Amino acid sequence: MRQELLSLPKGLAEEVSKNLVMVARLIDDEPEQAYAYSRIALRLASRVAAVREAAGFAAYATQKYSEALAEFRAAKRMTGSVELWPVMADCERGLGRPERALAMAGEPEVQKLDKAGQVEMRLVAAGARRDQGQLEAAIVTLQSPELASSSVQPWTARLRYAYADALLAAGREDEAREWFGKTLEADKDGSTDASDRLAELDGVEFVDASVDLSDLADDEDDDQDDNEDEDDNEDAAEIAAAERASDVAEYYDEDDEEYEPLEQSAADADADADVEDDKA
């Protein structure tokens, strides 16, 4: 790609490069944003194959299959490479034309693909078979030396997963469980959900044990408010009793012969009782 961009004026090359970098950075998590950047790069340098390819993948990620296919064809014409053949076939599937994808799987271009490309083409062909409701044919399509190999390659997990999924769709549950397990062995970076599929087959249910922290905080606030109210009541009762005692001490002297305690009201008696109970 760098070599292709060198054919552009320096300022233009830098601008195109920035947009292509954003496409690569966003395409997995924010495909619509990546697509927008790809359109800018395409307007700036539509005659650069790398730009057409990036635009194709961005359109593919947003399921704009007709547009993606047009960009991939343009890139193929410019480079003469068959590298994009499998994804072009998958665009045909996306457009509801599985028969065209299967026809492409039988074209001479497939033989020019490297091993990874051939495995990808096999996955697309199996998907096309499933699109047509041919589950057993899809299973047979995926059966290959690459599937049987014990060596782990970048495409091994995806191939095994597709095979397990096809077996399950065909009702061959025991075999599917075995191949989901083999997928898990090869899927070191967690690119598939094989572990979840195995759990489902084994009848394991995942319970969401997460708690809404805001609700928890509200409960704690309510408890704190209740405790504060109780404390306030206790403090008020104690203050009232202390004030009464102070009043008595100020206006009556027990040493005075004429001293007589104030008659306590029923409310005051209840308040004093509460204080004594709380102290106990």
PDB file of C-alpha atoms in Angstrom:
ATOM      1  CA  MET A   1       0.000   0.000   0.000  1.00  0.00           C
ATOM      2  CA  ARG A   2       2.826   2.386   0.867  1.00  0.00           C
ATOM      3  CA  GLN A   3       4.285   1.933  -2.599  1.00  0.00           C
ATOM      4  CA  GLU A   4       0.918   2.726  -4.193  1.00  0.00           C
ATOM      5  CA  LEU A   5       0.542   5.913  -2.150  1.00  0.00           C
ATOM      6  CA  LEU A   6       3.974   7.092  -3.292  1.00  0.00           C
ATOM      7  CA  SER A   7       2.464   7.608  -6.729  1.00  0.00           C
ATOM      8  CA  LEU A   8       0.383  10.461  -5.263  1.00  0.00           C
ATOM      9  CA  PRO A   9       1.562  13.994  -4.470  1.00  0.00           C
ATOM     10  CA  LYS A  10       3.019  14.110  -0.961  1.00  0.00           C
ATOM     11  CA  GLY A  11       0.253  16.142   0.660  1.00  0.00           C
ATOM     12  CA  LEU A  12      -2.474  14.030  -0.945  1.00  0.00           C
ATOM     13  CA  ALA A  13      -0.716  10.804  -0.008  1.00  0.00           C
ATOM     14  CA  GLU A  14      -0.582  11.872   3.637  1.00  0.00           C
ATOM     15  CA  GLU A  15      -4.261  12.767   3.668  1.00  0.00           C
ATOM     16  CA  VAL A  16      -5.280   9.464   2.071  1.00  0.00           C
ATOM     17  CA  SER A  17      -3.028   7.558   4.459  1.00  0.00           C
ATOM     18  CA  LYS A  18      -4.646   9.188   7.500  1.00  0.00           C
ATOM     19  CA  ASN A  19      -8.092   8.141   6.323  1.00  0.00           C
ATOM     20  CA  LEU A  20      -6.982   4.580   5.607  1.00  0.00           C
ATOM     21  CA  VAL A  21      -5.477   4.346   9.088  1.00  0.00           C
ATOM     22  CA  MET A  22      -8.836   5.379  10.571  1.00  0.00           C
ATOM     23  CA  VAL A  23     -10.614   2.757   8.468  1.00  0.00           C
ATOM     24  CA  ALA A  24      -8.345   0.033   9.838  1.00  0.00           C
ATOM     25  CA  ARG A  25      -8.701   1.309  13.394  1.00  0.00           C
ATOM     26  CA  LEU A  26     -12.516   1.548  13.408  1.00  0.00           C
ATOM     27  CA  ILE A  27     -13.705  -1.216  11.118  1.00  0.00           C
ATOM     28  CA  ASP A  28     -14.215  -3.838  13.836  1.00  0.00           C
ATOM     29  CA  ASP A  29     -15.898  -1.740  16.521  1.00  0.00           C
ATOM     30  CA  GLU A  30     -17.382   1.202  14.609  1.00  0.00           C
ATOM     31  CA  PRO A  31     -17.894   0.057  11.013  1.00  0.00           C
ATOM     32  CA  GLU A  32     -20.120   2.986  10.041  1.00  0.00           C
ATOM     33  CA  GLN A  33     -17.390   5.435  11.056  1.00  0.00           C
ATOM     34  CA  ALA A  34     -14.835   3.365   9.152  1.00  0.00           C
ATOM     35  CA  TYR A  35     -17.089   3.458   6.106  1.00  0.00           C
ATOM     36  CA  ALA A  36     -17.268   7.251   6.279  1.00  0.00           C
ATOM     37  CA  TYR A  37     -13.474   7.534   6.315  1.00  0.00           C
ATOM     38  CA  SER A  38     -13.213   5.075   3.421  1.00  0.00           C
ATOM     39  CA  ARG A  39     -15.492   7.280   1.311  1.00  0.00           C
ATOM     40  CA  ILE A  40     -13.220  10.255   1.916  1.00  0.00           C
ATOM     41  CA  ALA A  41     -10.170   8.245   0.862  1.00  0.00           C
ATOM     42  CA  LEU A  42     -12.067   7.012  -2.185  1.00  0.00           C
ATOM     43  CA  ARG A  43     -12.906  10.559  -3.286  1.00  0.00           C
ATOM     44  CA  LEU A  44      -9.277  11.554  -2.910  1.00  0.00           C
ATOM     45  CA  ALA A  45      -7.640   8.589  -4.637  1.00  0.00           C
ATOM     46  CA  SER A  46     -10.048   6.272  -6.434  1.00  0.00           C
ATOM     47  CA  ARG A  47      -7.304   5.014  -8.759  1.00  0.00           C
ATOM     48  CA  VAL A  48      -5.281   3.471  -5.941  1.00  0.00           C
ATOM     49  CA  ALA A  49      -6.016  -0.246  -5.508  1.00  0.00           C
ATOM     50  CA  ALA A  50      -5.423  -0.182  -1.746  1.00  0.00           C
ATOM     51  CA  VAL A  51      -8.043   2.529  -1.408  1.00  0.00           C
ATOM     52  CA  ARG A  52     -10.573   0.533  -3.428  1.00  0.00           C
ATOM     53  CA  GLU A  53      -9.858  -2.533  -1.298  1.00  0.00           C
ATOM     54  CA  ALA A  54     -10.248  -0.615   1.970  1.00  0.00           C
ATOM     55  CA  ALA A  55     -13.502   0.894   0.692  1.00  0.00           C
ATOM     56  CA  GLY A  56     -14.674  -2.605  -0.184  1.00  0.00           C
ATOM     57  CA  PHE A  57     -13.997  -3.982   3.297  1.00  0.00           C
ATOM     58  CA  ALA A  58     -15.648  -0.987   4.950  1.00  0.00           C
ATOM     59  CA  ALA A  59     -18.762  -1.464   2.805  1.00  0.00           C
ATOM     60  CA  TYR A  60     -18.674  -5.211   3.530  1.00  0.00           C
ATOM     61  CA  ALA A  61     -18.519  -4.531   7.296  1.00  0.00           C
ATOM     62  CA  THR A  62     -21.679  -2.417   7.032  1.00  0.00           C
ATOM     63  CA  GLN A  63     -23.430  -5.061   4.885  1.00  0.00           C
ATOM     64  CA  LYS A  64     -23.417  -2.908   1.758  1.00  0.00           C
ATOM     65  CA  TYR A  65     -22.628  -5.985  -0.295  1.00  0.00           C
ATOM     66  CA  SER A  66     -23.313  -4.606  -3.761  1.00  0.00           C
ATOM     67  CA  GLU A  67     -21.008  -1.658  -3.146  1.00  0.00           C
ATOM     68  CA  ALA A  68     -18.373  -3.894  -1.553  1.00  0.00           C
ATOM     69  CA  LEU A  69     -18.416  -6.254  -4.510  1.00  0.00           C
ATOM     70  CA  ALA A  70     -17.927  -3.384  -6.956  1.00  0.00           C
ATOM     71  CA  GLU A  71     -14.918  -2.107  -4.991  1.00  0.00           C
ATOM     72  CA  PHE A  72     -13.360  -5.571  -4.718  1.00  0.00           C
ATOM     73  CA  ARG A  73     -13.758  -6.121  -8.456  1.00  0.00           C
ATOM     74  CA  ALA A  74     -12.091  -2.777  -9.139  1.00  0.00           C
ATOM     75  CA  ALA A  75      -9.174  -3.661  -6.843  1.00  0.00           C
ATOM     76  CA  LYS A  76      -8.820  -7.056  -8.521  1.00  0.00           C
ATOM     77  CA  ARG A  77      -8.695  -5.443 -11.966  1.00  0.00           C
ATOM     78  CA  MET A  78      -6.003  -3.023 -10.806  1.00  0.00           C
ATOM     79  CA  THR A  79      -3.759  -5.612  -9.168  1.00  0.00           C
ATOM     80  CA  GLY A  80      -4.559  -8.828 -11.011  1.00  0.00           C
ATOM     81  CA  SER A  81      -4.549 -10.599  -7.636  1.00  0.00           C
ATOM     82  CA  VAL A  82      -7.129 -13.257  -6.733  1.00  0.00           C
ATOM     83  CA  GLU A  83      -6.683 -12.658  -2.997  1.00  0.00           C
ATOM     84  CA  LEU A  84     -10.138 -11.086  -2.684  1.00  0.00           C
ATOM     85  CA  TRP A  85     -11.925 -13.963  -4.428  1.00  0.00           C
ATOM     86  CA  PRO A  86     -13.431 -15.550  -1.258  1.00  0.00           C
ATOM     87  CA  VAL A  87     -14.808 -12.276   0.111  1.00  0.00           C
ATOM     88  CA  MET A  88     -16.212 -11.455  -3.322  1.00  0.00           C
ATOM     89  CA  ALA A  89     -18.016 -14.802  -3.258  1.00  0.00           C
ATOM     90  CA  ASP A  90     -19.336 -14.020   0.212  1.00  0.00           C
ATOM     91  CA  CYS A  91     -20.717 -10.733  -1.107  1.00  0.00           C
ATOM     92  CA  GLU A  92     -22.731 -12.803  -3.569  1.00  0.00           C
ATOM     93  CA  ARG A  93     -24.135 -14.705  -0.584  1.00  0.00           C
ATOM     94  CA  GLY A  94     -24.955 -11.418   1.108  1.00  0.00           C
ATOM     95  CA  LEU A  95     -26.859 -10.358  -1.993  1.00  0.00           C
ATOM     96  CA  GLY A  96     -28.938 -13.532  -1.801  1.00  0.00           C
ATOM     97  CA  ARG A  97     -27.136 -15.296  -4.663  1.00  0.00           C
ATOM     98  CA  PRO A  98     -25.596 -18.442  -3.090  1.00  0.00           C
ATOM     99  CA  GLU A  99     -25.536 -20.175  -6.449  1.00  0.00           C
ATOM    100  CA  ARG A 100     -23.065 -17.577  -7.747  1.00  0.00           C
ATOM    101  CA  ALA A 101     -20.883 -18.073  -4.675  1.00  0.00           C
ATOM    102  CA  LEU A 102     -20.820 -21.815  -5.375  1.00  0.00           C
ATOM    103  CA  ALA A 103     -19.967 -21.185  -9.011  1.00  0.00           C
ATOM    104  CA  MET A 104     -17.039 -19.010  -7.921  1.00  0.00           C
ATOM    105  CA  ALA A 105     -15.869 -21.832  -5.610  1.00  0.00           C
ATOM    106  CA  GLY A 106     -15.346 -23.942  -8.717  1.00  0.00           C
ATOM    107  CA  GLU A 107     -13.442 -21.331 -10.726  1.00  0.00           C
ATOM    108  CA  PRO A 108      -9.683 -21.627 -11.533  1.00  0.00           C
ATOM    109  CA  GLU A 109      -8.982 -18.576  -9.328  1.00  0.00           C
ATOM    110  CA  VAL A 110      -9.427 -20.782  -6.245  1.00  0.00           C
ATOM    111  CA  GLN A 111      -6.382 -22.840  -7.165  1.00  0.00           C
ATOM    112  CA  LYS A 112      -4.279 -19.682  -7.181  1.00  0.00           C
ATOM    113  CA  LEU A 113      -5.177 -18.867  -3.592  1.00  0.00           C
ATOM    114  CA  ASP A 114      -2.820 -19.627  -0.727  1.00  0.00           C
ATOM    115  CA  LYS A 115      -3.864 -22.140   1.936  1.00  0.00           C
ATOM    116  CA  ALA A 116      -5.637 -19.546   4.062  1.00  0.00           C
ATOM    117  CA  GLY A 117      -7.523 -18.290   1.015  1.00  0.00           C
ATOM    118  CA  GLN A 118      -8.582 -21.808   0.039  1.00  0.00           C
ATOM    119  CA  VAL A 119      -9.884 -22.498   3.548  1.00  0.00           C
ATOM    120  CA  GLU A 120     -11.784 -19.204   3.424  1.00  0.00           C
ATOM    121  CA  MET A 121     -13.290 -20.199   0.096  1.00  0.00           C
ATOM    122  CA  ARG A 122     -14.349 -23.542   1.597  1.00  0.00           C
ATOM    123  CA  LEU A 123     -16.083 -21.700   4.440  1.00  0.00           C
ATOM    124  CA  VAL A 124     -17.935 -19.482   1.975  1.00  0.00           C
ATOM    125  CA  ALA A 125     -18.992 -22.466  -0.134  1.00  0.00           C
ATOM    126  CA  ALA A 126     -20.275 -24.310   2.945  1.00  0.00           C
ATOM    127  CA  GLY A 127     -22.216 -21.209   3.925  1.00  0.00           C
ATOM    128  CA  ALA A 128     -23.742 -21.075   0.450  1.00  0.00           C
ATOM    129  CA  ARG A 129     -24.825 -24.692   0.791  1.00  0.00           C
ATOM    130  CA  ARG A 130     -26.512 -23.876   4.077  1.00  0.00           C
ATOM    131  CA  ASP A 131     -28.193 -20.883   2.455  1.00  0.00           C
ATOM    132  CA  GLN A 132     -29.764 -23.366   0.059  1.00  0.00           C
ATOM    133  CA  GLY A 133     -30.822 -25.677   2.886  1.00  0.00           C
ATOM    134  CA  GLN A 134     -28.237 -28.325   1.984  1.00  0.00           C
ATOM    135  CA  LEU A 135     -26.894 -29.088   5.474  1.00  0.00           C
ATOM    136  CA  GLU A 136     -25.278 -32.436   4.692  1.00  0.00           C
ATOM    137  CA  ALA A 137     -23.608 -30.957   1.612  1.00  0.00           C
ATOM    138  CA  ALA A 138     -22.270 -28.132   3.789  1.00  0.00           C
ATOM    139  CA  ILE A 139     -20.800 -30.672   6.228  1.00  0.00           C
ATOM    140  CA  VAL A 140     -19.110 -32.564   3.409  1.00  0.00           C
ATOM    141  CA  THR A 141     -17.747 -29.306   1.960  1.00  0.00           C
ATOM    142  CA  LEU A 142     -16.002 -28.532   5.248  1.00  0.00           C
ATOM    143  CA  GLN A 143     -14.459 -31.994   5.561  1.00  0.00           C
ATOM    144  CA  SER A 144     -10.883 -31.550   4.399  1.00  0.00           C
ATOM    145  CA  PRO A 145      -7.255 -32.257   5.328  1.00  0.00           C
ATOM    146  CA  GLU A 146      -7.163 -28.828   6.997  1.00  0.00           C
ATOM    147  CA  LEU A 147     -10.077 -29.798   9.244  1.00  0.00           C
ATOM    148  CA  ALA A 148      -8.518 -33.136  10.153  1.00  0.00           C
ATOM    149  CA  SER A 149      -5.087 -31.660  10.830  1.00  0.00           C
ATOM    150  CA  SER A 150      -3.976 -31.447  14.461  1.00  0.00           C
ATOM    151  CA  SER A 151      -1.806 -28.406  13.781  1.00  0.00           C
ATOM    152  CA  VAL A 152      -3.306 -25.049  14.731  1.00  0.00           C
ATOM    153  CA  GLN A 153      -3.307 -22.321  12.096  1.00  0.00           C
ATOM    154  CA  PRO A 154      -4.896 -18.846  12.143  1.00  0.00           C
ATOM    155  CA  TRP A 155      -7.959 -20.240  10.395  1.00  0.00           C
ATOM    156  CA  THR A 156      -8.265 -23.512  12.376  1.00  0.00           C
ATOM    157  CA  ALA A 157     -10.715 -22.263  15.010  1.00  0.00           C
ATOM    158  CA  ARG A 158     -13.085 -20.766  12.430  1.00  0.00           C
ATOM    159  CA  LEU A 159     -13.027 -23.917  10.306  1.00  0.00           C
ATOM    160  CA  ARG A 160     -13.731 -26.192  13.258  1.00  0.00           C
ATOM    161  CA  TYR A 161     -16.436 -23.877  14.543  1.00  0.00           C
ATOM    162  CA  ALA A 162     -18.221 -23.813  11.174  1.00  0.00           C
ATOM    163  CA  TYR A 163     -18.084 -27.603  11.060  1.00  0.00           C
ATOM    164  CA  ALA A 164     -19.459 -27.948  14.615  1.00  0.00           C
ATOM    165  CA  ASP A 165     -22.234 -25.468  13.862  1.00  0.00           C
ATOM    166  CA  ALA A 166     -23.231 -27.327  10.696  1.00  0.00           C
ATOM    167  CA  LEU A 167     -23.285 -30.645  12.589  1.00  0.00           C
ATOM    168  CA  LEU A 168     -25.534 -29.134  15.246  1.00  0.00           C
ATOM    169  CA  ALA A 169     -27.881 -27.670  12.625  1.00  0.00           C
ATOM    170  CA  ALA A 170     -28.126 -31.175  11.126  1.00  0.00           C
ATOM    171  CA  GLY A 171     -29.090 -32.631  14.508  1.00  0.00           C
ATOM    172  CA  ARG A 172     -25.794 -34.420  15.111  1.00  0.00           C
ATOM    173  CA  GLU A 173     -25.419 -33.101  18.648  1.00  0.00           C
ATOM    174  CA  ASP A 174     -22.745 -35.466  19.980  1.00  0.00           C
ATOM    175  CA  GLU A 175     -20.449 -34.765  17.046  1.00  0.00           C
ATOM    176  CA  ALA A 176     -21.140 -31.055  17.353  1.00  0.00           C
ATOM    177  CA  ARG A 177     -20.141 -31.122  21.035  1.00  0.00           C
ATOM    178  CA  GLU A 178     -16.873 -32.857  20.107  1.00  0.00           C
ATOM    179  CA  TRP A 179     -16.011 -30.262  17.462  1.00  0.00           C
ATOM    180  CA  PHE A 180     -16.950 -27.289  19.603  1.00  0.00           C
ATOM    181  CA  GLY A 181     -14.490 -28.735  22.093  1.00  0.00           C
ATOM    182  CA  LYS A 182     -11.823 -28.975  19.393  1.00  0.00           C
ATOM    183  CA  THR A 183     -12.611 -25.400  18.394  1.00  0.00           C
ATOM    184  CA  LEU A 184     -12.030 -24.270  21.955  1.00  0.00           C
ATOM    185  CA  GLU A 185      -8.606 -25.953  21.943  1.00  0.00           C
ATOM    186  CA  ALA A 186      -7.574 -23.932  18.884  1.00  0.00           C
ATOM    187  CA  ASP A 187      -9.290 -20.667  19.815  1.00  0.00           C
ATOM    188  CA  LYS A 188      -6.627 -19.139  22.056  1.00  0.00           C
ATOM    189  CA  ASP A 189      -7.750 -15.547  21.529  1.00  0.00           C
ATOM    190  CA  GLY A 190     -11.481 -16.176  21.988  1.00  0.00           C
ATOM    191  CA  SER A 191     -12.495 -15.266  18.454  1.00  0.00           C
ATOM    192  CA  THR A 192     -15.490 -17.639  18.588  1.00  0.00           C
ATOM    193  CA  ASP A 193     -18.161 -18.332  21.192  1.00  0.00           C
ATOM    194  CA  ALA A 194     -17.383 -22.054  21.261  1.00  0.00           C
ATOM    195  CA  SER A 195     -17.312 -22.111  25.069  1.00  0.00           C
ATOM    196  CA  ASP A 196     -20.848 -20.689  25.226  1.00  0.00           C
ATOM    197  CA  ARG A 197     -22.093 -23.161  22.639  1.00  0.00           C
ATOM    198  CA  LEU A 198     -20.619 -26.046  24.634  1.00  0.00           C
ATOM    199  CA  ALA A 199     -22.280 -24.762  27.789  1.00  0.00           C
ATOM    200  CA  GLU A 200     -25.637 -24.577  26.018  1.00  0.00           C
ATOM    201  CA  LEU A 201     -25.274 -28.165  24.813  1.00  0.00           C
ATOM    202  CA  ASP A 202     -24.460 -29.288  28.334  1.00  0.00           C
ATOM    203  CA  GLY A 203     -27.493 -27.458  29.721  1.00  0.00           C
ATOM    204  CA  VAL A 204     -25.526 -24.893  31.673  1.00  0.00           C
ATOM    205  CA  GLU A 205     -27.444 -21.683  32.339  1.00  0.00           C
ATOM    206  CA  PHE A 206     -25.611 -18.470  33.095  1.00  0.00           C
ATOM    207  CA  VAL A 207     -27.246 -16.314  35.752  1.00  0.00           C
ATOM    208  CA  ASP A 208     -26.561 -12.620  35.750  1.00  0.00           C
ATOM    209  CA  ALA A 209     -25.364 -12.032  39.270  1.00  0.00           C
ATOM    210  CA  SER A 210     -24.575  -8.372  38.692  1.00  0.00           C
ATOM    211  CA  VAL A 211     -26.245  -5.863  41.000  1.00  0.00           C
ATOM    212  CA  ASP A 212     -27.331  -2.394  40.046  1.00  0.00           C
ATOM    213  CA  LEU A 213     -24.865  -0.309  42.016  1.00  0.00           C
ATOM    214  CA  SER A 214     -27.176   2.682  41.956  1.00  0.00           C
ATOM    215  CA  ASP A 215     -29.903   0.626  43.690  1.00  0.00           C
ATOM    216  CA  LEU A 216     -27.355  -0.589  46.206  1.00  0.00           C
ATOM    217  CA  ALA A 217     -26.287   2.975  46.893  1.00  0.00           C
ATOM    218  CA  ASP A 218     -29.926   4.030  47.310  1.00  0.00           C
ATOM    219  CA  ASP A 219     -30.502   1.241  49.838  1.00  0.00           C
ATOM    220  CA  GLU A 220     -27.432   2.310  51.787  1.00  0.00           C
ATOM    221  CA  ASP A 221     -28.631   5.931  51.746  1.00  0.00           C
ATOM    222  CA  ASP A 222     -32.060   4.853  53.015  1.00  0.00           C
ATOM    223  CA  ASP A 223     -30.481   2.850  55.835  1.00  0.00           C
ATOM    224  CA  GLN A 224     -28.252   5.770  56.710  1.00  0.00           C
ATOM    225  CA  ASP A 225     -31.238   8.143  56.725  1.00  0.00           C
ATOM    226  CA  ASP A 226     -33.173   5.771  59.015  1.00  0.00           C
ATOM    227  CA  ASN A 227     -30.238   5.554  61.397  1.00  0.00           C
ATOM    228  CA  GLU A 228     -29.862   9.322  61.376  1.00  0.00           C
ATOM    229  CA  ASP A 229     -33.578   9.735  62.139  1.00  0.00           C
ATOM    230  CA  GLU A 230     -33.276   7.343  65.075  1.00  0.00           C
ATOM    231  CA  ASP A 231     -30.215   9.185  66.329  1.00  0.00           C
ATOM    232  CA  ASP A 232     -32.023  12.515  65.992  1.00  0.00           C
ATOM    233  CA  ASN A 233     -34.962  11.183  68.014  1.00  0.00           C
ATOM    234  CA  GLU A 234     -32.640   9.869  70.695  1.00  0.00           C
ATOM    235  CA  ASP A 235     -30.734  13.146  70.809  1.00  0.00           C
ATOM    236  CA  ALA A 236     -33.944  15.164  71.036  1.00  0.00           C
ATOM    237  CA  ALA A 237     -35.199  13.063  73.942  1.00  0.00           C
ATOM    238  CA  GLU A 238     -31.902  13.354  75.757  1.00  0.00           C
ATOM    239  CA  ILE A 239     -31.773  17.135  75.202  1.00  0.00           C
ATOM    240  CA  ALA A 240     -35.326  17.547  76.456  1.00  0.00           C
ATOM    241  CA  ALA A 241     -34.567  15.579  79.591  1.00  0.00           C
ATOM    242  CA  ALA A 242     -31.355  17.538  80.170  1.00  0.00           C
ATOM    243  CA  GLU A 243     -33.183  20.836  79.756  1.00  0.00           C
ATOM    244  CA  ARG A 244     -35.811  19.813  82.286  1.00  0.00           C
ATOM    245  CA  ALA A 245     -33.121  18.733  84.716  1.00  0.00           C
ATOM    246  CA  SER A 246     -31.397  22.049  84.197  1.00  0.00           C
ATOM    247  CA  ASP A 247     -34.615  23.911  84.846  1.00  0.00           C
ATOM    248  CA  VAL A 248     -35.144  22.020  88.064  1.00  0.00           C
ATOM    249  CA  ALA A 249     -31.582  22.660  89.230  1.00  0.00           C
ATOM    250  CA  GLU A 250     -31.864  26.360  88.423  1.00  0.00           C
ATOM    251  CA  TYR A 251     -35.145  27.119  90.137  1.00  0.00           C
ATOM    252  CA  TYR A 252     -35.226  24.572  92.942  1.00  0.00           C
ATOM    253  CA  ASP A 253     -32.631  23.815  95.570  1.00  0.00           C
ATOM    254  CA  GLU A 254     -32.999  20.437  97.213  1.00  0.00           C
ATOM    255  CA  ASP A 255     -31.455  21.894 100.372  1.00  0.00           C
ATOM    256  CA  ASP A 256     -34.270  24.410 100.583  1.00  0.00           C
ATOM    257  CA  GLU A 257     -36.927  23.352 103.082  1.00  0.00           C
ATOM    258  CA  GLU A 258     -39.633  24.544 100.735  1.00  0.00           C
ATOM    259  CA  TYR A 259     -38.261  22.505  97.777  1.00  0.00           C
ATOM    260  CA  GLU A 260     -40.803  20.355  96.026  1.00  0.00           C
ATOM    261  CA  PRO A 261     -39.989  18.486  92.763  1.00  0.00           C
ATOM    262  CA  LEU A 262     -41.894  19.589  89.686  1.00  0.00           C
ATOM    263  CA  GLU A 263     -44.718  17.313  88.773  1.00  0.00           C
ATOM    264  CA  GLN A 264     -43.711  15.391  85.708  1.00  0.00           C
ATOM    265  CA  SER A 265     -46.083  15.320  82.759  1.00  0.00           C
ATOM    266  CA  ALA A 266     -46.992  12.050  81.069  1.00  0.00           C
ATOM    267  CA  ALA A 267     -45.126  13.096  77.891  1.00  0.00           C
ATOM    268  CA  ASP A 268     -42.023  13.922  79.877  1.00  0.00           C
ATOM    269  CA  ALA A 269     -42.232  10.607  81.653  1.00  0.00           C
ATOM    270  CA  ASP A 270     -42.416   8.756  78.345  1.00  0.00           C
ATOM    271  CA  ALA A 271     -39.427  10.694  77.003  1.00  0.00           C
ATOM    272  CA  ASP A 272     -37.364   9.939  80.077  1.00  0.00           C
ATOM    273  CA  ALA A 273     -38.331   6.275  79.854  1.00  0.00           C
ATOM    274  CA  ASP A 274     -37.190   6.153  76.228  1.00  0.00           C
ATOM    275  CA  VAL A 275     -33.837   7.632  77.133  1.00  0.00           C
ATOM    276  CA  GLU A 276     -33.347   5.159  79.959  1.00  0.00           C
ATOM    277  CA  ASP A 277     -34.306   2.245  77.697  1.00  0.00           C
ATOM    278  CA  ASP A 278     -31.855   3.383  75.018  1.00  0.00           C
ATOM    279  CA  LYS A 279     -29.070   3.744  77.568  1.00  0.00           C
ATOM    280  CA  ALA A 280     -29.773   0.244  78.845  1.00  0.00           C
TER     281      ALA A 280
END
